Coordinates of C-alpha atoms in Angstrom, one line a residue:
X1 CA -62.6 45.9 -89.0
X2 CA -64.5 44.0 -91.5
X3 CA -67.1 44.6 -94.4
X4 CA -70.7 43.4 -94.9
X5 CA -69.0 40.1 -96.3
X6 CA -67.2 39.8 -92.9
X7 CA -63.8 40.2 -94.8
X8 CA -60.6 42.6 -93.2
X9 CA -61.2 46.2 -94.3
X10 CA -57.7 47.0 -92.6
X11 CA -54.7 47.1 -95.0
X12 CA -52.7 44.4 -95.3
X13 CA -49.7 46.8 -95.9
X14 CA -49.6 50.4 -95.9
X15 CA -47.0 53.2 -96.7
X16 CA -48.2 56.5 -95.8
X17 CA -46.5 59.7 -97.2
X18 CA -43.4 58.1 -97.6
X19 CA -40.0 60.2 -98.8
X20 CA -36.3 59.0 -99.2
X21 CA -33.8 60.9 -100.0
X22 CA -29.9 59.4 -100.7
X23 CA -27.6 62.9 -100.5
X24 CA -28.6 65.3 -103.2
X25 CA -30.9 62.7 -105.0
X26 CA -34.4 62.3 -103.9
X27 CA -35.5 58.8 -104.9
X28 CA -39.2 59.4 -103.6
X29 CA -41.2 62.4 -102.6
X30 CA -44.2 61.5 -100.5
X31 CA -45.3 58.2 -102.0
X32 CA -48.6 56.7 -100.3
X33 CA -49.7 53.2 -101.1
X34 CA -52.6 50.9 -99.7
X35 CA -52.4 47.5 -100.7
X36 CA -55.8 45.4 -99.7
X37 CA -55.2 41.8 -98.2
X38 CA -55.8 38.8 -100.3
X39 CA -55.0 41.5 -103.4
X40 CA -52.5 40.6 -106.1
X41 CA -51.6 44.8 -106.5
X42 CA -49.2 45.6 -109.4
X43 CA -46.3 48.0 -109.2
X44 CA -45.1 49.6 -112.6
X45 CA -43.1 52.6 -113.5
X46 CA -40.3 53.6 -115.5
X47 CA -36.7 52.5 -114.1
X48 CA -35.5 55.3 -111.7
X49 CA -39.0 56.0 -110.9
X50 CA -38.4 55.2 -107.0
X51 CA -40.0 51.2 -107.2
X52 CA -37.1 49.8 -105.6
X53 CA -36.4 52.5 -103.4
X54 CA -40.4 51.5 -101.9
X55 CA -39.6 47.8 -101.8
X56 CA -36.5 48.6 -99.6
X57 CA -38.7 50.2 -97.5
X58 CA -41.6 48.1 -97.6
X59 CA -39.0 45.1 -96.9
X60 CA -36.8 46.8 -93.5
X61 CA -34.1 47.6 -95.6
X62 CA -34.2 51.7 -95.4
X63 CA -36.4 53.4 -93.4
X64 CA -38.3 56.1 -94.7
X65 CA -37.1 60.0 -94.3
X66 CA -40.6 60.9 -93.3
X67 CA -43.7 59.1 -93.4
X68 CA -44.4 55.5 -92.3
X69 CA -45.2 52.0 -93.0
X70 CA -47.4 49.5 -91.4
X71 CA -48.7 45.8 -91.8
X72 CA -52.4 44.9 -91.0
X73 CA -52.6 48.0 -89.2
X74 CA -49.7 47.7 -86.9
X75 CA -46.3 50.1 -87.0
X76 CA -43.6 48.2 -88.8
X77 CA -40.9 46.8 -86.7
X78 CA -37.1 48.8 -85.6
X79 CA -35.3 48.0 -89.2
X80 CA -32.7 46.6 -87.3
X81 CA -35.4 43.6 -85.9
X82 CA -34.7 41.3 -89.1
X83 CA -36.6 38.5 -88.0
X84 CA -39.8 40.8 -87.1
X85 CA -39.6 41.8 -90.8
X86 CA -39.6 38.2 -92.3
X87 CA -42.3 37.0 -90.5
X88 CA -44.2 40.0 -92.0
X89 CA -43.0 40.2 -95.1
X90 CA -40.5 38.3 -98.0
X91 CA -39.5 39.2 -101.5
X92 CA -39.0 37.3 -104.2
X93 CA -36.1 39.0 -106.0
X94 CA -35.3 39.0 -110.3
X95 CA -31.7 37.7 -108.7
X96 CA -32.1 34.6 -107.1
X97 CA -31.0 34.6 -103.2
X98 CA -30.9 30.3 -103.3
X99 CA -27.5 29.1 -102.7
X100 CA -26.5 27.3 -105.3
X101 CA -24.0 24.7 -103.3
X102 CA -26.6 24.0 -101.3
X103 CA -29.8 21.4 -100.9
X104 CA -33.5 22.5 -101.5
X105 CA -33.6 21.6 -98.0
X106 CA -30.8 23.4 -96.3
X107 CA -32.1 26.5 -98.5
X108 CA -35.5 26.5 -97.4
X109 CA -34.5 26.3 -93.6
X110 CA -31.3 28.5 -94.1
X111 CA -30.2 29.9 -90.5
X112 CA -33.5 28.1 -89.0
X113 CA -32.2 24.8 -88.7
X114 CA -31.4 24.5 -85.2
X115 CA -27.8 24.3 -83.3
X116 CA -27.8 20.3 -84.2
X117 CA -29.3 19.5 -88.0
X118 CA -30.8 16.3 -88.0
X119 CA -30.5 15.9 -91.1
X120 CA -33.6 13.1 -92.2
X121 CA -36.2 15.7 -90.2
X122 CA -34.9 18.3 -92.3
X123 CA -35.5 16.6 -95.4
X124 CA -39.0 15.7 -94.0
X125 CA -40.0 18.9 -93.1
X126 CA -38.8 20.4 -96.5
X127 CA -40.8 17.5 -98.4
X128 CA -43.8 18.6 -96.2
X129 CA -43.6 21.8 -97.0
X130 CA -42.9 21.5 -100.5
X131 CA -46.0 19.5 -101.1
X132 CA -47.9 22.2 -99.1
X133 CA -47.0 24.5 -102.0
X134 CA -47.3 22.2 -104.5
X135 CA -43.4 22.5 -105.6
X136 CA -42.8 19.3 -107.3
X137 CA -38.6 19.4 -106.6
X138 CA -37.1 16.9 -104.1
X139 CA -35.3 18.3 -100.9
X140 CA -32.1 16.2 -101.3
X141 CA -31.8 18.5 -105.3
X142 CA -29.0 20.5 -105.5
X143 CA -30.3 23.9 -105.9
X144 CA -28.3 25.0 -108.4
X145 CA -29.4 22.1 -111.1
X146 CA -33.1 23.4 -110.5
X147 CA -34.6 25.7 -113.5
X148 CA -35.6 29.4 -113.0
X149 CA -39.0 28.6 -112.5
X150 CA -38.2 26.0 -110.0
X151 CA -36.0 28.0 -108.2
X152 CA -38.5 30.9 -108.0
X153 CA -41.3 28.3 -106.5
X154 CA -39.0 27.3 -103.2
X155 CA -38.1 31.0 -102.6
X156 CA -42.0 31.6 -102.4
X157 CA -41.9 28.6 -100.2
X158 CA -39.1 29.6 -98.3
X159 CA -40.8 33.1 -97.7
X160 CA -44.0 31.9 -96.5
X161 CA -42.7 29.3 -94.4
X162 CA -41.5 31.8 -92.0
X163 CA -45.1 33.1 -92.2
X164 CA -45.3 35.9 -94.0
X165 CA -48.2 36.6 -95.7
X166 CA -47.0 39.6 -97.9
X167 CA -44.7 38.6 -100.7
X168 CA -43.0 41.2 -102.8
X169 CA -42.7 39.6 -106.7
X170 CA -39.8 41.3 -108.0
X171 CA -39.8 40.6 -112.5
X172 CA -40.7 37.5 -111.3
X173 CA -40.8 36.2 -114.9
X174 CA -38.0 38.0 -116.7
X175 CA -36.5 34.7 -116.8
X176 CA -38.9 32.6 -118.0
X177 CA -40.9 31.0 -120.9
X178 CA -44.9 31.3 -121.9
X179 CA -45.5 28.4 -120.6
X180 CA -43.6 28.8 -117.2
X181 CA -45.4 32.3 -116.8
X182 CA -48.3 30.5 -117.1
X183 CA -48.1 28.0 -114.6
X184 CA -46.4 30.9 -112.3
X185 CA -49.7 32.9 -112.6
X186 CA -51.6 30.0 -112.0
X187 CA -49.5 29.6 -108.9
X188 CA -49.9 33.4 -107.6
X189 CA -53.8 32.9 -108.1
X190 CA -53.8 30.3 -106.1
X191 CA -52.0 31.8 -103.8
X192 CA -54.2 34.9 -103.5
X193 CA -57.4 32.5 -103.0
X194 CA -55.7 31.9 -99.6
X195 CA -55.5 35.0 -98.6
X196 CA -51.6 35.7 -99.4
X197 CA -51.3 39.4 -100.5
X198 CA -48.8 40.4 -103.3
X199 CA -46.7 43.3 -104.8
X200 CA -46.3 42.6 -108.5
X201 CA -43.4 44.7 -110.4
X202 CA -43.0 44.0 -113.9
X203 CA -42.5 45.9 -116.7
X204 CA -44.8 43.6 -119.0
X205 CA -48.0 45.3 -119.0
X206 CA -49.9 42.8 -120.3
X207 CA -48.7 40.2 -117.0
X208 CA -50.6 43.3 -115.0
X209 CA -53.5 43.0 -116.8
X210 CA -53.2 38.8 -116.5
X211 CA -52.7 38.5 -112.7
X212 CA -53.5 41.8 -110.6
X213 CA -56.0 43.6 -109.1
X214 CA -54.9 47.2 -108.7
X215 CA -52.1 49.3 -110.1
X216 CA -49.8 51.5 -108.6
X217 CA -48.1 53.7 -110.9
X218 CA -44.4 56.2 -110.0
X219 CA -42.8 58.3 -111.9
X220 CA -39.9 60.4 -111.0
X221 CA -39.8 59.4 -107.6
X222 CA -43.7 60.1 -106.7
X223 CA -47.2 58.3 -107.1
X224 CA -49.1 59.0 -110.3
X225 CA -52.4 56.4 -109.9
X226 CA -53.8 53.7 -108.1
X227 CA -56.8 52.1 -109.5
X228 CA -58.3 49.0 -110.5
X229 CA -56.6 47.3 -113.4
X230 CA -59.8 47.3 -115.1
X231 CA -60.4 51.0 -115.4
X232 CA -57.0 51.7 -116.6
X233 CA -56.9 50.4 -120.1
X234 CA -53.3 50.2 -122.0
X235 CA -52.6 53.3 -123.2
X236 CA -53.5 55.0 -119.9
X237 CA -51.4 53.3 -118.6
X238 CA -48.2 53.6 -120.2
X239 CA -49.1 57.7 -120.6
X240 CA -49.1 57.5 -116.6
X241 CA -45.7 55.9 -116.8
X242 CA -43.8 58.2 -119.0
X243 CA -46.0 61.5 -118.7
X244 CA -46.6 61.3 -122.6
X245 CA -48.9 60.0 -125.2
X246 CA -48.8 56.9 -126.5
X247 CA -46.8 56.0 -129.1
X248 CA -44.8 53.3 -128.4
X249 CA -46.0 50.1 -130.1
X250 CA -45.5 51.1 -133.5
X251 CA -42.3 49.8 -135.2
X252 CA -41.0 51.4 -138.4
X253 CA -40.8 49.3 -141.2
X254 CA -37.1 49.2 -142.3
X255 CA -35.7 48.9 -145.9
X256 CA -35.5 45.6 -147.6
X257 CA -31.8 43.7 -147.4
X258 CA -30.1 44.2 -151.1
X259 CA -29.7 40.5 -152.3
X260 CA -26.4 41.3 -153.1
X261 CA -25.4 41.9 -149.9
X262 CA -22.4 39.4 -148.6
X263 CA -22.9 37.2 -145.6
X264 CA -21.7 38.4 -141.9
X265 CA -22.7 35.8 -139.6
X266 CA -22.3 32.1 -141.0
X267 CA -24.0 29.1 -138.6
X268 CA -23.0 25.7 -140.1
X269 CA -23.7 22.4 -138.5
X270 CA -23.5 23.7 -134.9
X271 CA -24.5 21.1 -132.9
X272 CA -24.1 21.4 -129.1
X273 CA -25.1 18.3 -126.9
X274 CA -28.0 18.6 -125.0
X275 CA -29.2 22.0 -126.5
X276 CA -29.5 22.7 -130.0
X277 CA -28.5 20.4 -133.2
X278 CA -27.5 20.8 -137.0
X279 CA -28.2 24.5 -137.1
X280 CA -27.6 26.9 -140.2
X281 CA -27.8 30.3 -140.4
X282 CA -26.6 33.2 -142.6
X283 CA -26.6 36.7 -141.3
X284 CA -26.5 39.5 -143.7
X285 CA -24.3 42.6 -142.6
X286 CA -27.3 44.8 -141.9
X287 CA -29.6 42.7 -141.4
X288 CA -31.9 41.7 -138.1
X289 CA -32.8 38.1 -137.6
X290 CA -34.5 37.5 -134.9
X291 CA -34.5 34.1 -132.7
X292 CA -37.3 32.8 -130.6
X293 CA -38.6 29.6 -129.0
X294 CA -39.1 28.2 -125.5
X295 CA -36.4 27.7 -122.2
X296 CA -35.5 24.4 -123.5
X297 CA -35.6 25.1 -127.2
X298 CA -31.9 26.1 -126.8
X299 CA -32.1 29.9 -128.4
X300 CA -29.8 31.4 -125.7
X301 CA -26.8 28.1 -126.1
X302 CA -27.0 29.0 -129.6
X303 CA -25.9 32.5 -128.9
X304 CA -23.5 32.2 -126.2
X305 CA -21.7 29.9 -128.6
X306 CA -21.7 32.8 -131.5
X307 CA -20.4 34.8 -128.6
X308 CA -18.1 32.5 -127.2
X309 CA -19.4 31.1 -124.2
X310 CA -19.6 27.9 -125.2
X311 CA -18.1 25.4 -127.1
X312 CA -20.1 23.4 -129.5
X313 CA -19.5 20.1 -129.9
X314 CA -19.2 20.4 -134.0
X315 CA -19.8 23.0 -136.9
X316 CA -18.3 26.3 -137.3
X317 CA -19.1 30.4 -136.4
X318 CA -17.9 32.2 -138.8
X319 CA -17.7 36.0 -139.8
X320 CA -17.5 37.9 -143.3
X321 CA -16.1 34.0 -144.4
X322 CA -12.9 33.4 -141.5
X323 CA -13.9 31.0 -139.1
X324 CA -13.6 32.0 -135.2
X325 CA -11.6 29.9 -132.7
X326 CA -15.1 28.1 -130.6
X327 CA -15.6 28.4 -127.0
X328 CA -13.6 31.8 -126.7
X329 CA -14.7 35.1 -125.9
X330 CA -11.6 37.3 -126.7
X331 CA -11.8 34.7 -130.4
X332 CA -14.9 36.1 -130.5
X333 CA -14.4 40.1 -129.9
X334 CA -10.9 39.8 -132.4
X335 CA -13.4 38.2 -134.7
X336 CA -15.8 41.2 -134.7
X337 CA -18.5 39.7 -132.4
X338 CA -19.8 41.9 -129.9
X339 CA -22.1 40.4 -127.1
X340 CA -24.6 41.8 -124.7
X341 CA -25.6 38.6 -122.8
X342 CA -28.3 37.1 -120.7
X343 CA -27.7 38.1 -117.0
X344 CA -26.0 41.7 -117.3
X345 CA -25.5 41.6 -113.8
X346 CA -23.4 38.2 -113.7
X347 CA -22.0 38.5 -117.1
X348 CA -22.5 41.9 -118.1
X349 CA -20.8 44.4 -115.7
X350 CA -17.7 44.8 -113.7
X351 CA -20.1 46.2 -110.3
X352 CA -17.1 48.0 -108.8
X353 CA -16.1 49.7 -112.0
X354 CA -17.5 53.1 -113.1
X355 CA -19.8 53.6 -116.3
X356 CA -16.6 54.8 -118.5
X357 CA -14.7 51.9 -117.5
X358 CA -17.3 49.4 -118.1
X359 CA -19.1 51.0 -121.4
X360 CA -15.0 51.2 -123.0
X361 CA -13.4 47.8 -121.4
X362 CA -12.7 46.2 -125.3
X363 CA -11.1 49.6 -126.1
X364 CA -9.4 50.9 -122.9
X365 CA -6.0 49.7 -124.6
X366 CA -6.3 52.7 -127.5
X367 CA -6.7 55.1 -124.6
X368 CA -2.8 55.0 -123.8
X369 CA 0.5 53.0 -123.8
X370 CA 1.9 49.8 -121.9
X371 CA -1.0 49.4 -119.9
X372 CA -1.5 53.2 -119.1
X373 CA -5.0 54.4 -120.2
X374 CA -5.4 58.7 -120.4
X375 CA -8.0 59.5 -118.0
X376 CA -9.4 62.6 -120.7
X377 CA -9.3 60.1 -123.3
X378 CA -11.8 57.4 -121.3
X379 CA -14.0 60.8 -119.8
X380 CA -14.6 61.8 -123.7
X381 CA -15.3 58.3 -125.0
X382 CA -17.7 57.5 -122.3
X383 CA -19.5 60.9 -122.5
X384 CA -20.3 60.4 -126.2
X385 CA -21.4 56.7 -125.6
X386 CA -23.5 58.3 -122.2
X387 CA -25.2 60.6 -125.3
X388 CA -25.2 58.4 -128.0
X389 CA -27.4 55.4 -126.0
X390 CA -29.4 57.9 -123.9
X391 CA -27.5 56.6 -120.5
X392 CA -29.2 58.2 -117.4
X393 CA -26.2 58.9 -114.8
X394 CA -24.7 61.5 -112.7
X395 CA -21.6 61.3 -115.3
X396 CA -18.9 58.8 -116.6
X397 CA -17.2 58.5 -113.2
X398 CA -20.2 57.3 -111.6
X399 CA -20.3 53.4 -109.9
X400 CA -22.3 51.5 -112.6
X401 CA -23.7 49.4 -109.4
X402 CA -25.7 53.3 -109.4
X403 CA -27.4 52.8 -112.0
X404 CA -31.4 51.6 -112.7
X405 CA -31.9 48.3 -114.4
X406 CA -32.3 49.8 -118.2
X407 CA -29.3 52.2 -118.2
X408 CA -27.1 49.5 -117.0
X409 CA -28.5 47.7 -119.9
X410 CA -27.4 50.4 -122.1
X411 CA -23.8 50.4 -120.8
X412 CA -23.7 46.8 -121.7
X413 CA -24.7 47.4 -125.1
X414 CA -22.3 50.5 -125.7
X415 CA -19.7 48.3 -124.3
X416 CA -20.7 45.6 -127.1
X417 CA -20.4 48.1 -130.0
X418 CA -17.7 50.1 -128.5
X419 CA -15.4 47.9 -131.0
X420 CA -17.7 48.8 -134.5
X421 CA -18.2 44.8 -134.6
X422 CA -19.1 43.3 -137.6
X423 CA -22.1 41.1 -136.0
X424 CA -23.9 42.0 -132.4
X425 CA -25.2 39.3 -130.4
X426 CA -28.1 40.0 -128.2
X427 CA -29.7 37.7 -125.3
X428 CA -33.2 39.3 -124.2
X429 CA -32.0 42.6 -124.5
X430 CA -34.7 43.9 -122.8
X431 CA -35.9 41.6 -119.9
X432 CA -36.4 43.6 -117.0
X433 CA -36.2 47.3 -118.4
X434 CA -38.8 49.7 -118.8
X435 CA -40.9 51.3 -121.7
X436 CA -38.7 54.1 -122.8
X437 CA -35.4 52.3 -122.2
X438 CA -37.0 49.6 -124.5
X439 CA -37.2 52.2 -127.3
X440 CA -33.3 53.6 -126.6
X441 CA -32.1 50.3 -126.7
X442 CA -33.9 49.1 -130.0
X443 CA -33.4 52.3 -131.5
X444 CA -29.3 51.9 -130.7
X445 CA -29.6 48.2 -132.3
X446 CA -31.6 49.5 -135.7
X447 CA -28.8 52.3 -136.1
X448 CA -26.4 49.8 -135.4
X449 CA -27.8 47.8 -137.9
X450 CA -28.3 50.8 -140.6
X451 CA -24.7 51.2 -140.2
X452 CA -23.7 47.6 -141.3
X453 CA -23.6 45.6 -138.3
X454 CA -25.3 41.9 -138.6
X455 CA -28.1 41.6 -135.6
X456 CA -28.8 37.8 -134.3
X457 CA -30.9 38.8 -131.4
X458 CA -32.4 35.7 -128.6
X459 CA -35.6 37.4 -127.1
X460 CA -39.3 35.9 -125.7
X461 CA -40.6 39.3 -126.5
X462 CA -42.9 40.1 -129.8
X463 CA -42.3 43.5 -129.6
X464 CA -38.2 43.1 -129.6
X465 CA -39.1 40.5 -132.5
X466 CA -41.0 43.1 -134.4
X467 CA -37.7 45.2 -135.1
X468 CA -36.3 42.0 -137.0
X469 CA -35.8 41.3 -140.6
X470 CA -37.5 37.8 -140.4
X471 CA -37.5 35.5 -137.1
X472 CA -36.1 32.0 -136.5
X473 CA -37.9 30.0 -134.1
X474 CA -36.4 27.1 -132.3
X475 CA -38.4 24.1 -130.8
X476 CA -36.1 21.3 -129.4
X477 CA -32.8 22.3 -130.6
X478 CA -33.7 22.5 -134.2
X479 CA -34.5 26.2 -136.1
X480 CA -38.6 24.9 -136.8
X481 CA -40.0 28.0 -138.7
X482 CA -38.0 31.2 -140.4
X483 CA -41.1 33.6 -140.6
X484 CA -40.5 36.9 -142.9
X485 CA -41.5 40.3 -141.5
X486 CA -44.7 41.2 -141.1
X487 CA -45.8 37.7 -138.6
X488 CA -48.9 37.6 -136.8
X489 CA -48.5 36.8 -132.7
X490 CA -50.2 33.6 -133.6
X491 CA -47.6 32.5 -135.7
X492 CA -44.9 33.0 -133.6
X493 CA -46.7 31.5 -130.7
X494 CA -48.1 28.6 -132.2
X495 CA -44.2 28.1 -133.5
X496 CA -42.9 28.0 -130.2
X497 CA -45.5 25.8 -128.9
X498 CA -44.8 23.5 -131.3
X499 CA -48.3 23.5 -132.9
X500 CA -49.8 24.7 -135.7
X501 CA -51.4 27.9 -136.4

């Protein structure tokens, strides 16, 4: 079927009263979502709101309870007919699926290169179908040395090589700098011009408004709206996502630091090859400083060597005036650093642990003797910490794996000021979570703050940056701009881009 312009009326993909349920939990309740082809179509809700539960379906990996999907009118495929499903449609995951070890190559023909790899038509084909998708990387690359962004452009590659013409976009820029989001979305219209259809999740509204058509809003497991993104302005939106009025942008001025105040965090002369040079910084206890500046500015070195992940190559941490062993994590914690770092899946959590034991590692030795930790002891520390940070689960005991993507977030943070440190460290503490985990989080890291704690937290997001004292921004290793509270966006961004504003 086709319109008066002769283009396909027929859905590209279609889920038609849809419902899932995992034991007691239902994780969506008779969801129905049209998706046009050649349309960019965003996907937004709160975490838990039953997004991921809908990509699993929409990608062979669960089949519905009731209901059904198809693709360009057609039933979807038996689940258990995995290439059927890649040849209609691929997703593009926050957590990267390349294989590191491996060549560009080898991962963009992963399981398709034939019982005997001739290894220069490999390389060929790759290079063809690279420059097809304009990925400027070379097929011999190891995969892991390739950036985020890179990385992200031969999994698209990869996905519609096998040709699917449905590609899923899972946070696709959570990752990733201004100007790499540009060029993404630059990439993604381009895409859509040739008649590729996309799912967009993100949690950045304002990417939803840059690059897509129509928005699909869930909450609690059902659908709210679908409409075009230009009849739904801001506000509308985010009232559809959390079932309340808007409030969210608005950031309480806090009180001004006493100059008497003694230093927490002291940054002198850290210099780390490659990523950041000559920096100083002093942290006041209570205070928020804020740092901010490009992927290669080297923001997020600088604060996985306060945290001990890396070792600079000279200058000293210290904290309250002692200085802390460099390149040592435990140094760090005995010092009084607490950490909540960039990839809280990799470096974050312990997946096969529960919530208690993960939120209360630091401190699981002052729950018992010789080694033996009191099970009451661990349930009545993680249930004030499940409280205190506004953690969604089924209860302490519960696998952390089980969790949405912002309270997991909040487990990593309780874990980080489990000890009371003296300074918290935070790496984009909100990438990837929604609007009112957002608030719980900041929230947590403003009492933490009005409590005494020093704050140096890494983030590419104004409104995280809004919640700080005053804001270092980093251009090429070197701190470029300090701006005091109460910035304009121009500022900051002209900062980061290195120009003036």
């Amino acid at each position: 079927m086709t319109d008066a312009t002769g283009a396909s009326t027929v859905p590209a993909v279609e889920a038609v009263h849809t419902s899932k349920r995992f034991g007691a939990t239902t994780a969506l309740h008779d969801v129905s979502v049209t998706v046009a082809p050649g349309s960019t179509h965003a996907l937004v809700g709160r975490n838990g709101a039953g997004k991921s539960t809908l990509v699993s379906l929409l990608t062979g990996l669960q089949s519905p309870d009731a209901g059904a999907i198809a693709f360009d009118g057609q039933p979807a495929p038996p689940v258990s007919d995995r290439a059927a499903w890649r040849r209609r449609v691929a997703c593009v995951f926050q957590r990267s699926t390349i294989i590191p070890e491996l060549s560009v190559a080898e991962n963009l023909f992963l399981n398709r290169q034939g019982d005997v790899v001739r290894w220069g038509a490999l390389r060929r084909r790759a290079a063809h179908l690279l420059d097809e998708y304009a990925v400027d990387v070379s097929p011999a690359a190891r995969a892991g040395d390739l950036g985020v962004e890179q990385r992200q452009l031969v999994e698209i590659a990869r996905a519609l090589s096998q040709g699917a013409r449905f590609i899923i976009l899972d946070e696709p820029t959570a990752r990733l700098d201004a100007t790499a989001i540009d060029r993404l979305f630059g990439r993604l219209r381009a895409l859509s011009a040739t008649g590729v259809t996309m799912l967009f999740i993100s949690h950045h509204l304002q990417e939803v408004y840059a690059v897509c058509d129509t928005v699909t809003v869930l909450r609690d497991a059902r659908h709210v709206l679908t409409a075009p993104v230009s009849e739904v302005d801001h506000d509308a939106l985010v009232a559809a996502m959390t079932g309340e009025a808007v409030g969210l942008t608005a950031v309480r001025p806090r009180p001004p630091a006493d100059p008497s105040t003694p230093v927490a965090l002291r940054l002198t002369g850290l210099t780390l090859r490659g990523s950041y040079d000559g920096i100083d910084v002093d942290v006041k206890a209570g205070e928020i400083v804020g740092v901010t500046g490009s992927g290669s500015s080297g923001k997020v070195a600088l604060a996985e060597t306060v945290g001990g992940l890396r070792r600079p190559g000279s200058g000293s941490v210290s904290v309250a005036d002692r200085p802390v062993p460099p390149g040592s994590v435990p140094a760090a914690l005995a010092a009084g650093i607490g950490l909540v770092p960039q990839d809280r899946h990799r470096e974050g959590l312990v997946p096969l642990l529960s919530v208690a034991e993960n939120a209360t590692l630091p401190i699981a030795s002052t729950f018992g003797r010789f080694g033996y930790v009191a099970p009451k002891r661990l349930r009545e520390t993680a249930n004030t910490f499940i409280e205190r940070y506004d953690i969604r689960a089924e209860g302490p005991s519960a696998p952390v794996s089980s969790l949405s993507g912002g309270n997991a977030q909040k487990v990593v943070l309780a874990r980080a000021l489990s000890t009371s440190p003296q300074v918290l460290v935070l790496i984009n503490p909100t990438a990837g979570v929604d609007v009112r985990s957002k608030e719980s989080l900041l929230g947590a890291v403003r009492a933490a703050a009005a409590s005494g704690t020093a704050v140096l937290m890494v983030s590419d997001e104004l409104d995280d940056l809004r919640h700080c004292d005053r804001v270092l921004v980093m251009f090429h290793g070197r701190v470029v701009a300090a701006l005091p509270a109460g910035w304009s966006d121009t500022d900051v961004v002209a900062a980061v881009e290195g120009v003036s504003s």
